[in-house]
Amino acid sequence: MKLDSKIPSGPLSEKWDKHKFDINVVNPKNKRKFTIIVVGTGLGGASAAASLGELGYRVKNFCIQDSPRRAHSIGAQGGINAAKNYQNDGDSVWRLFYDTIKGGDYRAREANVYRLAQNSNNIIDQAVAQGVPFAREYGGLFANRSFGGALVSRTFYARGQTGQQLLLGAYSSLMAQVHAGSVQIFPREEMVDLVLIQGKARGIITRNLRTGEFNAHTADAVVLATGGYGTAYYLSTLAMNSNASAIWRAHKKGAFFGNPCYVQIHPTCIPRSGDYQSKLTLMSESLRNDGRVWVPKNKGDKRPPSQIPEGDRDYYLERKYPTFGNMVPRDVASRNAKEVCDDGRGIGDTGLAVYLDFKNAIADFGRKTIEERYGNLFEMYHLITDEDAYKTPMRIFPAVHYSMGGLWVDYNLMTTVPGLHVIGEANFSDHGANRLGASALMQGLSDGYFVIPYTIGGYLGGASLEKISSEDDAFKNALASSKGKFEKLLSIKGNKTVKEFHRDLGQILWDKVGMARNEKGLKEAIKEIPKLREEFWQNVKVAGEAETLNKNLEFAARVGDYLELGELMARDALNRRESCGGHFRIESQTEEGEALRNDEKFTYVSAWEFKKASNWELHKEPLIFENVTLTQRSYK
Amino acid sequence: MKKNISIHLKVWRQKDANSKGKMVSHTVNGVNPDMSFLEMLDTLNEDLIKKGEEPLEFDNDCREGICGMCGLVINGTAHGPNSGTTTCELRMREFQNGDTIIVEPWRAKAFPIIKDLVVDRQSFDRIISKGGYISIRVGNAPEATSILVAKENADLAMDAAACIGCGACVAACPNSSASLFTSAKISQLRLLPQGEPERNRRALNMVFQMDEELFGNCSNHAECQAVCPKSVSITHIARMRREYLKAAIKYVD
Ligand SMILES: Cc1cc2nc3c(=O)[nH]c(=O)nc-3n(C[C@H](O)[C@H](O)[C@H](O)COP(=O)(O)OP(=O)(O)OC[C@H]3O[C@@H](n4cnc5c(N)ncnc54)[C@H](O)[C@@H]3O)c2cc1C
Ligand code: FES
């Protein structure tokens, strides 16, 4: 099968408009005849379901939580980018496009990223009209800030709760459509398989999480908006129910997986404090604007920070990167923290942390100013660690935060399975090998409000869709096999808990497919993960029953899928013998230890086709750059 | 390193919506004071699973106080002893070695129990679906700066919009009223010019639905405000009442 990205012809800035004109438009009278399943109610899913409902389609919208409003997107703190140029600092669609493509280390499609930058402005208009209370200035206009090292102030925010407010905006539009009768919501209903008829996505199998009942849902097209797979690592900043099962089931039914090894590790998280740790808390990276990162100069220096004199401290980011200092991009900051800890200079009980010190900032600007800037973050830090960061430096450590990889989609956001579309963090598009701060919210909403409503019409208008029913064999078989899988999990009655398996997988991924990867470690991971998977299916101990609410069983199924995806992540990382964005191959670095791309060999998207267990075929989508010149990043 | 402690729990266990529930005792050893309350319950569950018993079901997702999924009544107080925080933000350092902690689900007619500590809050979604929005179609939105909002109003609207929909207000109210939840949305949209056109319909329909769902009336106990993890103020309830009355007068025929 040949990958076709379906990028429209013509100049970059005209592609999307031209494409919107060229694609099929479904007659309004016919829209009611089409049913679309949207799985997920985060920014991607809620905005898509609401917009498709508005257009007149019949929409069925599923999520794991007890209400669509609680999707993982709710936790995003920092903000959302848009090229409005309200601050008159020289921003433009072009600049947002350029920053995003460069930030992704030139591993994303120009056409997709340009469209994203174009849509960014519409998103702000839409959100404001919905009543999203973005921060304002006294004159009533918007307050914007610069985020993640951007040179312009293009980030819109609502206190530290931007994700919450944008999601509640999308959720409110969704509920309006529920009221209008065009959208039906299915909370606590998890998709466990995708159903294909004549090669096209025609529905899903779900498990009702309250009753354990399996259901078949038919449709004319399916949209997955199920979020990222960071929880494969066990510990991450993602919400506990985040998982890859929906996209993994789809992958096994024929959807190619794009760039599974691209994962973002965020540098400023609160370090783990013990084995019981269940998730990690992100601290906004704005802290690095004023905080100074350091560790002791000498290995094993266990003195409290206040007793370590300046001469015995190593402000390693300032030392290595005199221009950017503490403000280097996320991947560089994370990798350097790992290096000093590997070197035995990490701090705290675990030795897996570095200091983020505000002493100088407090001396320079006064405590009051620092309180104004970061008061809520210091409070959160205190709540979790019981330490006062005004008096003693914060302890931070990197944590898994975002997956740039996901199901491969074309320009229409359709996978290699006709009728199956993927939006938001679940797809691979737009962020290349590294995502910039405040860009994920933008992408989820761009996909949901402004791309999929058009492109899905293009599919439905042109596809020949035979009449189907949930009684068809394809549905019956998929339902039976899903049911069988959950019964199997309960019947193993082994000795090791789901959590123990998840933790073991997380450890392998963190050590070998984490911040720095090499051939040896990746080859080990490729051996160890299938072994762990085999053990899982023989020795997992799952509690409770099938016919009630049973979270342990839900998690067992999700960990089972992660034990397959984890292997593919390692294989993809092994294949990509270059460093780019979040993917750092130890074998591919400059003399100064910086990430080194290999554009000649690797300017392509890796799209993996599932063949059978531990067996994939790699397809390559070449990335063609006609508008930007590829440069090597340097932050010295 | 801090010393681990032991905790005795009395928790509500209920097999499903139709079964009768009861309080059951469990002891959790090796509790690190830096653990979150939910991590303490995770520890209990790992023990139970290893012993071949059914783990305790409780809702949670973000574990950082923003999704509104968690919610337990701890020693009689919704979300536990600390004000302005959710259950998932509570740490075990608030408790002493050997303490007995009583853990119960939200209790309200409009929130039927699904299992153990997990309740059904879909009544909240239904209230929002009756008007907790501005009817704006995608593609129809005017340029964002064409709608000016004074900072004071934007800030007040944000205070109301901070509601996470957890339902603690209902659990704490002697009448099981959902007034704080409903008023937070009505108030947010009232404070913004975008909300003006649908103002009357919104107040009437949302309040109507709140009653339909078997939530009680508000009689100014203010317990809701005391337990609200986002410190949403009862002044929003006052604003909701004004909105409702004005709308009701207009629509009397
Ligand atoms: C702590 C934190 C802070 C962040 N801050 C920012 C920020 O400031 N700016 C920014 O741009 N980005 C930020 N991000 C990233 C951003 O929040 C996410 O990438 C984005 O919200 C993902 O949205 P989504 O719609 O793709 O998926 P999600 O919000 O993850 O939603 C997934 C949905 O799918 C459902 N689902 C999953 N699997 C199934 C299944 N099998 N069956 C049924 N339903 C299913 C879930 O229930 C949920 O409704 C942050 C992320 C984290 C973790
Ligand atoms: S788990 Fe999200 S608020 Fe507690």
Coordinates of C-alpha atoms in Angstrom, one line a residue, chain A residues 121-596:
Chain A
N121 CA -7.3 32.8 15.0
N122 CA -10.7 31.4 14.4
I123 CA -10.4 29.3 17.6
I124 CA -10.0 32.4 19.7
D125 CA -13.0 34.0 18.1
Q126 CA -15.1 30.9 18.6
A127 CA -14.0 30.5 22.3
V128 CA -14.7 34.1 23.1
A129 CA -18.2 33.9 21.5
Q130 CA -18.9 30.8 23.7
G131 CA -18.1 32.8 26.8
V132 CA -14.6 31.5 27.6
P133 CA -13.2 34.1 30.1
F134 CA -9.7 34.7 28.7
A135 CA -7.6 37.0 30.8
R136 CA -8.3 40.7 29.9
E137 CA -6.6 44.0 30.5
Y138 CA -8.3 47.0 32.0
G139 CA -9.4 48.4 28.7
G140 CA -11.3 45.2 28.1
L141 CA -8.9 43.7 25.5
F142 CA -6.9 40.5 25.8
A143 CA -3.9 39.9 28.0
N144 CA -1.4 37.7 26.2
R145 CA 1.9 36.2 27.3
S146 CA 5.0 34.7 25.7
F147 CA 5.2 31.0 26.4
G148 CA 7.9 28.3 26.1
G149 CA 10.6 30.6 24.9
A150 CA 8.6 32.2 22.0
L151 CA 9.8 35.6 20.9
V152 CA 6.2 37.0 20.6
S153 CA 3.4 37.1 23.1
R154 CA 0.8 35.0 21.3
T155 CA -0.5 32.8 24.2
F156 CA -4.1 33.3 25.4
Y157 CA -4.9 32.1 28.9
A158 CA -7.5 31.9 31.6
R159 CA -5.6 32.0 34.8
G160 CA -3.8 28.6 35.1
Q161 CA -6.9 26.9 33.8
T162 CA -6.9 27.4 30.1
G163 CA -7.6 23.8 29.2
Q164 CA -10.5 23.7 31.6
Q165 CA -12.1 26.9 30.2
L166 CA -11.6 25.8 26.6
L167 CA -13.0 22.4 27.3
L168 CA -15.9 23.8 29.2
G169 CA -16.6 26.0 26.2
A170 CA -16.5 23.0 23.8
Y171 CA -18.6 21.0 26.3
S172 CA -21.2 23.7 26.5
S173 CA -21.6 23.7 22.7
L174 CA -21.7 19.9 22.9
M175 CA -24.5 20.0 25.5
A176 CA -26.4 22.5 23.4
Q177 CA -26.4 19.9 20.6
V178 CA -27.4 17.2 23.0
H179 CA -30.4 19.4 23.9
A180 CA -31.1 19.9 20.2
G181 CA -31.2 16.1 19.7
S182 CA -28.4 15.9 17.2
V183 CA -25.7 14.5 19.5
Q184 CA -26.2 11.6 21.9
I185 CA -23.6 11.2 24.7
F186 CA -22.4 7.9 26.1
P187 CA -20.3 8.6 29.3
R188 CA -18.6 5.7 31.0
E189 CA -18.7 3.8 27.8
E190 CA -15.3 2.6 26.5
M191 CA -14.5 1.7 22.9
V192 CA -12.8 -1.7 22.9
D193 CA -12.7 -2.5 19.2
L194 CA -13.2 -1.0 15.8
V195 CA -15.5 -2.7 13.2
L196 CA -14.7 -2.8 9.5
I197 CA -17.1 -3.8 6.8
Q198 CA -15.7 -4.2 3.3
G199 CA -12.6 -2.5 4.4
K200 CA -14.3 0.6 5.7
A201 CA -14.7 1.8 9.4
R202 CA -18.4 1.2 10.1
G203 CA -18.7 1.1 13.9
I204 CA -17.3 0.2 17.2
I205 CA -17.7 -2.2 20.1
T206 CA -18.0 -0.6 23.5
R207 CA -18.0 -1.8 27.1
N208 CA -20.4 -0.1 29.4
L209 CA -18.2 0.7 32.4
R210 CA -21.0 0.6 34.9
T211 CA -22.6 -2.7 33.9
G212 CA -19.8 -4.5 32.0
E213 CA -22.2 -4.9 29.1
F214 CA -20.8 -5.0 25.5
N215 CA -22.5 -3.0 22.8
A216 CA -22.2 -2.7 19.0
H217 CA -22.7 0.8 17.5
T218 CA -22.9 1.2 13.8
A219 CA -22.0 4.4 11.9
D220 CA -21.0 5.8 8.5
A221 CA -17.7 7.2 9.7
V222 CA -15.7 7.0 13.0
V223 CA -13.6 9.7 14.5
L224 CA -11.1 8.9 17.3
A225 CA -10.2 11.7 19.6
T226 CA -8.9 9.6 22.4
G227 CA -5.8 11.5 23.4
G228 CA -2.1 10.6 24.0
Y229 CA -0.3 7.5 25.2
G230 CA 2.1 9.0 27.8
T231 CA 0.7 6.7 30.5
A232 CA 2.5 3.8 28.8
Y233 CA 5.4 4.9 30.9
Y234 CA 3.3 4.3 34.1
L235 CA 4.2 7.6 35.6
S236 CA 3.4 10.7 33.6
T237 CA 1.6 14.0 33.8
L238 CA -1.5 12.6 32.1
A239 CA -4.8 11.8 33.8
M240 CA -5.1 8.3 35.2
N241 CA -7.7 7.1 32.6
S242 CA -5.6 8.2 29.6
N243 CA -4.8 5.2 27.4
A244 CA -4.0 4.1 23.8
S245 CA -6.5 1.2 23.5
A246 CA -8.8 2.8 21.0
I247 CA -6.1 3.8 18.6
W248 CA -4.3 0.5 19.2
R249 CA -7.4 -1.5 18.4
A250 CA -7.7 0.5 15.2
H251 CA -4.0 0.0 14.5
K252 CA -4.5 -3.7 14.6
K253 CA -7.4 -3.4 12.2
G254 CA -5.3 -1.7 9.6
A255 CA -4.6 1.9 10.6
F256 CA -0.9 2.7 10.3
F257 CA 0.9 4.1 13.4
G258 CA 2.9 7.3 12.8
N259 CA 6.2 8.0 14.6
P260 CA 5.4 6.1 17.8
C261 CA 8.8 6.9 19.3
Y262 CA 8.2 10.7 19.5
V263 CA 7.3 11.4 23.1
Q264 CA 7.8 14.7 24.9
I265 CA 9.4 14.7 28.4
H266 CA 8.6 17.9 30.3
P267 CA 11.5 19.2 32.4
T268 CA 9.6 20.9 35.3
C269 CA 7.6 18.3 37.2
I270 CA 7.5 17.5 40.9
P271 CA 9.8 14.5 41.4
R272 CA 8.4 11.2 42.6
S273 CA 8.6 10.6 46.3
G274 CA 8.1 6.9 46.6
D275 CA 6.9 3.6 45.0
Y276 CA 3.4 4.4 45.8
Q277 CA 3.5 7.4 43.4
S278 CA 0.6 7.2 40.9
K279 CA 1.1 10.2 38.7
L280 CA 3.4 13.2 38.4
T281 CA 2.4 16.9 38.6
L282 CA 3.5 19.4 36.1
M283 CA 4.7 22.8 37.2
S284 CA 4.3 25.4 34.5
E285 CA 7.6 25.9 32.6
S286 CA 7.1 29.7 33.1
L287 CA 9.0 29.0 36.3
R288 CA 12.2 28.8 34.3
N289 CA 11.8 32.5 33.5
D290 CA 13.0 33.3 37.0
G291 CA 14.3 30.1 38.6
R292 CA 17.9 28.9 38.2
V293 CA 18.5 25.2 37.7
W294 CA 21.5 23.7 39.6
V295 CA 23.0 20.6 41.2
P296 CA 26.0 20.2 43.5
K297 CA 29.4 20.2 41.7
N298 CA 30.5 17.1 43.5
K299 CA 29.0 13.7 43.4
G300 CA 27.2 12.5 46.5
D301 CA 27.1 16.0 48.1
K302 CA 24.2 15.4 50.5
R303 CA 24.3 18.8 52.3
P304 CA 21.1 20.7 52.4
P305 CA 20.9 23.2 49.6
S306 CA 21.4 26.2 52.0
Q307 CA 24.7 24.8 53.1
I308 CA 26.1 24.3 49.6
P309 CA 28.1 27.5 48.8
E310 CA 28.0 29.1 45.4
G311 CA 31.4 27.7 44.5
D312 CA 30.2 24.1 45.0
R313 CA 27.1 24.6 42.8
D314 CA 26.9 23.8 39.1
Y315 CA 24.3 25.9 37.2
Y316 CA 24.7 23.5 34.4
L317 CA 22.2 25.1 31.9
E318 CA 23.7 28.5 32.3
R319 CA 27.2 27.0 32.0
K320 CA 26.5 25.0 28.8
Y321 CA 24.1 27.3 27.1
P322 CA 25.2 30.9 27.8
T323 CA 22.7 32.5 25.4
F324 CA 19.5 30.6 26.4
G325 CA 20.5 29.5 29.9
N326 CA 17.6 28.2 31.9
M327 CA 15.2 28.9 29.0
V328 CA 16.5 26.1 26.6
P329 CA 13.7 24.1 25.0
R330 CA 12.0 21.3 26.9
D331 CA 13.9 18.4 25.5
V332 CA 17.3 20.0 26.1
A333 CA 16.4 20.9 29.7
S334 CA 15.1 17.4 30.3
R335 CA 18.1 15.6 28.9
N336 CA 20.5 17.7 30.8
A337 CA 18.7 16.9 34.1
K338 CA 19.0 13.3 33.3
E339 CA 22.7 13.6 32.5
V340 CA 23.6 15.3 35.9
C341 CA 21.6 12.7 37.8
D342 CA 23.2 9.8 35.8
D343 CA 26.5 11.4 36.8
G344 CA 25.5 10.9 40.5
R345 CA 24.8 14.6 41.2
G346 CA 21.1 14.4 41.5
I347 CA 19.5 15.6 44.8
G348 CA 17.0 14.5 47.3
D349 CA 16.3 11.0 48.7
T350 CA 16.1 9.4 45.3
G351 CA 18.9 11.3 43.6
L352 CA 16.5 11.8 40.8
A353 CA 15.9 15.6 41.0
V354 CA 17.6 18.9 40.4
Y355 CA 17.1 22.3 42.1
L356 CA 15.1 25.2 40.7
D357 CA 16.2 28.1 42.8
F358 CA 14.4 31.4 43.2
K359 CA 16.8 33.0 45.7
N360 CA 18.3 35.4 43.2
A361 CA 14.9 36.3 41.7
I362 CA 13.5 37.0 45.1
A363 CA 16.6 39.2 45.9
D364 CA 16.3 41.0 42.6
F365 CA 12.5 41.6 42.4
G366 CA 11.3 41.1 45.9
R367 CA 9.2 38.3 47.3
K368 CA 6.0 40.2 46.4
T369 CA 6.7 40.1 42.6
I370 CA 7.6 36.5 42.7
E371 CA 4.4 35.8 44.6
E372 CA 2.4 37.6 42.0
R373 CA 4.0 35.7 39.2
Y374 CA 4.0 32.2 40.6
G375 CA 2.0 32.3 43.8
N376 CA -0.4 29.5 42.8
L377 CA 2.5 27.3 41.7
F378 CA 4.4 27.7 44.9
E379 CA 1.2 26.9 46.8
M380 CA 0.7 23.7 44.7
Y381 CA 4.3 22.8 45.3
H382 CA 3.8 23.3 49.0
L383 CA 0.6 21.2 49.1
I384 CA 2.3 18.3 47.5
T385 CA 5.8 18.4 49.0
D386 CA 5.3 20.2 52.3
E387 CA 8.2 22.5 51.3
D388 CA 8.3 26.3 51.1
A389 CA 9.9 27.2 47.8
Y390 CA 10.4 30.8 48.9
K391 CA 12.9 29.6 51.5
T392 CA 14.4 26.5 49.9
P393 CA 14.9 25.7 46.2
M394 CA 12.2 23.6 44.5
R395 CA 13.1 20.1 43.5
I396 CA 12.1 19.2 39.9
F397 CA 12.6 16.3 37.5
P398 CA 11.4 15.6 34.0
A399 CA 8.2 13.6 33.4
V400 CA 6.5 12.1 30.3
H401 CA 4.0 14.7 29.1
Y402 CA 2.9 14.4 25.5
S403 CA 3.0 12.0 22.6
M404 CA 3.7 13.5 19.2
G405 CA 3.3 10.1 17.6
G406 CA -0.2 8.6 17.0
L407 CA -2.2 7.1 14.2
W408 CA -1.0 8.2 10.8
V409 CA -3.6 10.5 9.0
D410 CA -3.6 12.2 5.7
Y411 CA -4.4 15.9 5.1
N412 CA -8.1 15.1 5.7
L413 CA -7.2 13.5 9.0
M414 CA -8.2 10.1 7.7
T415 CA -6.2 7.0 8.5
T416 CA -5.2 4.2 6.1
V417 CA -8.6 2.7 7.0
P418 CA -11.3 4.5 4.9
G419 CA -13.8 6.2 7.1
L420 CA -11.6 6.2 10.2
H421 CA -10.5 9.7 11.2
V422 CA -8.2 10.7 14.1
I423 CA -8.0 14.1 15.7
G424 CA -6.2 15.8 18.6
E425 CA -3.3 14.2 20.4
A426 CA -4.3 10.7 19.2
N427 CA -3.0 11.4 15.6
F428 CA 0.6 12.0 14.6
S429 CA 0.2 15.2 12.6
D430 CA 1.3 18.8 13.1
H431 CA 3.9 18.6 15.9
G432 CA 6.7 16.7 14.2
A433 CA 9.2 15.4 16.7
N434 CA 8.5 17.9 19.4
R435 CA 5.5 20.0 20.4
L436 CA 5.8 23.6 21.4
G437 CA 4.0 24.9 24.5
A438 CA 0.4 26.0 24.1
S439 CA 0.1 24.2 20.7
A440 CA -1.8 21.0 21.7
L441 CA -4.9 22.9 22.7
M442 CA -4.7 24.8 19.4
Q443 CA -4.4 21.6 17.4
G444 CA -7.2 19.7 19.2
L445 CA -9.6 22.6 18.5
S446 CA -8.4 23.3 15.0
D447 CA -9.0 19.6 14.1
G448 CA -12.4 19.5 15.8
Y449 CA -14.0 22.8 15.0
F450 CA -12.4 23.7 11.7
V451 CA -11.0 20.7 9.8
I452 CA -13.0 17.5 10.4
P453 CA -16.4 19.1 9.8
Y454 CA -15.3 19.8 6.2
T455 CA -13.1 16.8 5.5
I456 CA -15.6 14.2 6.8
G457 CA -18.1 15.6 4.4
G458 CA -15.6 15.0 1.6
Y459 CA -15.5 11.3 2.6
L460 CA -19.2 10.8 3.2
G461 CA -20.1 12.6 0.0
G462 CA -17.9 10.4 -2.1
A463 CA -18.0 7.0 -0.4
S464 CA -20.3 4.2 -1.4
L465 CA -21.7 3.0 1.9
E466 CA -23.7 -0.2 1.9
K467 CA -26.5 -0.7 4.4
I468 CA -25.4 -2.4 7.5
S469 CA -26.7 -3.6 10.9
S470 CA -25.3 -4.4 14.3
E471 CA -26.4 -7.9 13.6
D472 CA -23.9 -8.3 10.8
D473 CA -21.2 -10.9 11.3
A474 CA -18.5 -8.3 11.6
F475 CA -20.2 -6.8 14.6
K476 CA -21.1 -10.1 16.2
N477 CA -17.6 -11.5 15.8
A478 CA -15.9 -8.3 17.1
L479 CA -18.3 -8.2 20.1
A480 CA -17.6 -11.9 20.9
S481 CA -13.9 -11.5 20.7
S482 CA -13.9 -8.4 22.9
K483 CA -16.0 -10.2 25.4
G484 CA -13.7 -13.1 25.3
K485 CA -10.7 -10.9 25.9
F486 CA -12.1 -9.5 29.1
E487 CA -13.2 -12.9 30.3
K488 CA -9.8 -14.2 29.6
L489 CA -8.2 -11.4 31.7
L490 CA -10.4 -12.4 34.7
S491 CA -9.8 -16.1 34.3
I492 CA -5.9 -16.0 34.4
K493 CA -5.9 -15.5 38.2
G494 CA -2.1 -15.2 38.3
N495 CA 0.2 -13.8 40.9
K496 CA 1.2 -10.4 39.7
T497 CA -1.1 -7.3 39.7
V498 CA -2.0 -5.1 36.8
K499 CA -0.2 -2.3 38.5
E500 CA 3.0 -4.3 38.9
F501 CA 3.0 -5.2 35.2
H502 CA 2.3 -1.6 34.3
R503 CA 5.2 -0.4 36.5
D504 CA 7.6 -2.9 35.0
L505 CA 6.7 -1.8 31.5
G506 CA 7.1 1.8 32.5
Q507 CA 10.5 1.2 33.9
I508 CA 11.7 -0.5 30.6
L509 CA 10.3 2.4 28.5
W510 CA 11.7 5.1 30.8
D511 CA 15.2 3.5 31.0
K512 CA 15.5 2.5 27.3
V513 CA 12.9 4.4 25.3
G514 CA 13.1 7.6 27.4
M515 CA 15.1 10.8 27.3
A516 CA 18.2 9.3 25.7
R517 CA 18.2 6.1 23.6
N518 CA 20.8 3.9 22.1
E519 CA 20.9 0.8 20.0
K520 CA 21.9 -1.5 22.8
G521 CA 19.1 -0.4 25.1
L522 CA 16.5 -0.4 22.4
K523 CA 17.4 -3.9 21.3
E524 CA 17.0 -5.0 25.0
A525 CA 13.6 -3.3 25.2
I526 CA 12.5 -5.1 22.1
K527 CA 13.3 -8.4 23.8
E528 CA 12.1 -7.5 27.3
I529 CA 8.7 -6.1 26.4
P530 CA 7.3 -9.2 24.5
K531 CA 8.6 -11.3 27.4
L532 CA 6.7 -9.2 29.9
R533 CA 3.7 -9.4 27.6
E534 CA 3.8 -13.1 27.6
E535 CA 4.1 -13.2 31.3
F536 CA 1.2 -10.8 31.6
W537 CA -1.2 -13.1 29.7
Q538 CA -0.1 -16.0 31.9
N539 CA 0.3 -14.5 35.3
V540 CA -1.8 -11.4 35.7
K541 CA -4.1 -11.2 38.6
V542 CA -7.3 -9.2 37.9
A543 CA -9.8 -8.7 40.7
G544 CA -13.6 -8.6 40.7
E545 CA -16.2 -9.5 38.2
A546 CA -17.1 -8.7 34.6
E547 CA -20.6 -7.5 35.1
T548 CA -20.1 -4.5 37.4
L549 CA -18.0 -1.4 37.5
N550 CA -14.5 -2.8 37.7
K551 CA -11.6 -0.4 37.2
N552 CA -9.0 -3.1 37.8
L553 CA -10.4 -4.9 34.7
E554 CA -10.5 -1.7 32.6
F555 CA -6.8 -1.1 33.5
A556 CA -5.8 -4.6 32.8
A557 CA -7.1 -4.3 29.2
R558 CA -5.3 -1.0 28.7
V559 CA -2.0 -2.3 30.1
G560 CA -2.4 -5.3 27.8
D561 CA -2.5 -3.0 24.8
Y562 CA 0.4 -0.9 26.1
L563 CA 2.5 -4.1 26.3
E564 CA 2.2 -4.2 22.5
L565 CA 2.5 -0.5 21.8
G566 CA 5.6 -0.3 23.9
E567 CA 7.4 -2.7 21.7
L568 CA 6.5 -0.7 18.6
M569 CA 7.8 2.5 20.3
A570 CA 11.2 0.8 20.8
R571 CA 11.3 -0.5 17.3
D572 CA 10.5 2.9 15.8
A573 CA 13.2 4.5 18.0
L574 CA 15.7 1.8 16.9
N575 CA 14.9 2.5 13.2
R576 CA 15.4 6.2 13.5
R577 CA 19.2 6.5 13.8
E578 CA 19.1 10.2 14.2
S579 CA 18.3 12.6 17.0
C580 CA 15.3 14.9 16.4
G581 CA 13.1 16.8 18.8
G582 CA 12.1 14.6 21.7
H583 CA 13.9 11.6 20.2
F584 CA 17.6 11.6 21.2
R585 CA 19.8 8.9 19.9
I586 CA 23.0 8.8 21.8
E587 CA 24.8 7.7 18.6
S588 CA 23.7 10.9 16.8
Q589 CA 25.0 14.0 18.5
T590 CA 27.4 16.8 17.7
E591 CA 30.8 17.0 19.4
E592 CA 29.2 19.3 22.0
G593 CA 26.6 16.7 22.8
E594 CA 23.7 18.3 21.0
A595 CA 21.0 16.5 19.1
L596 CA 22.1 15.8 15.5

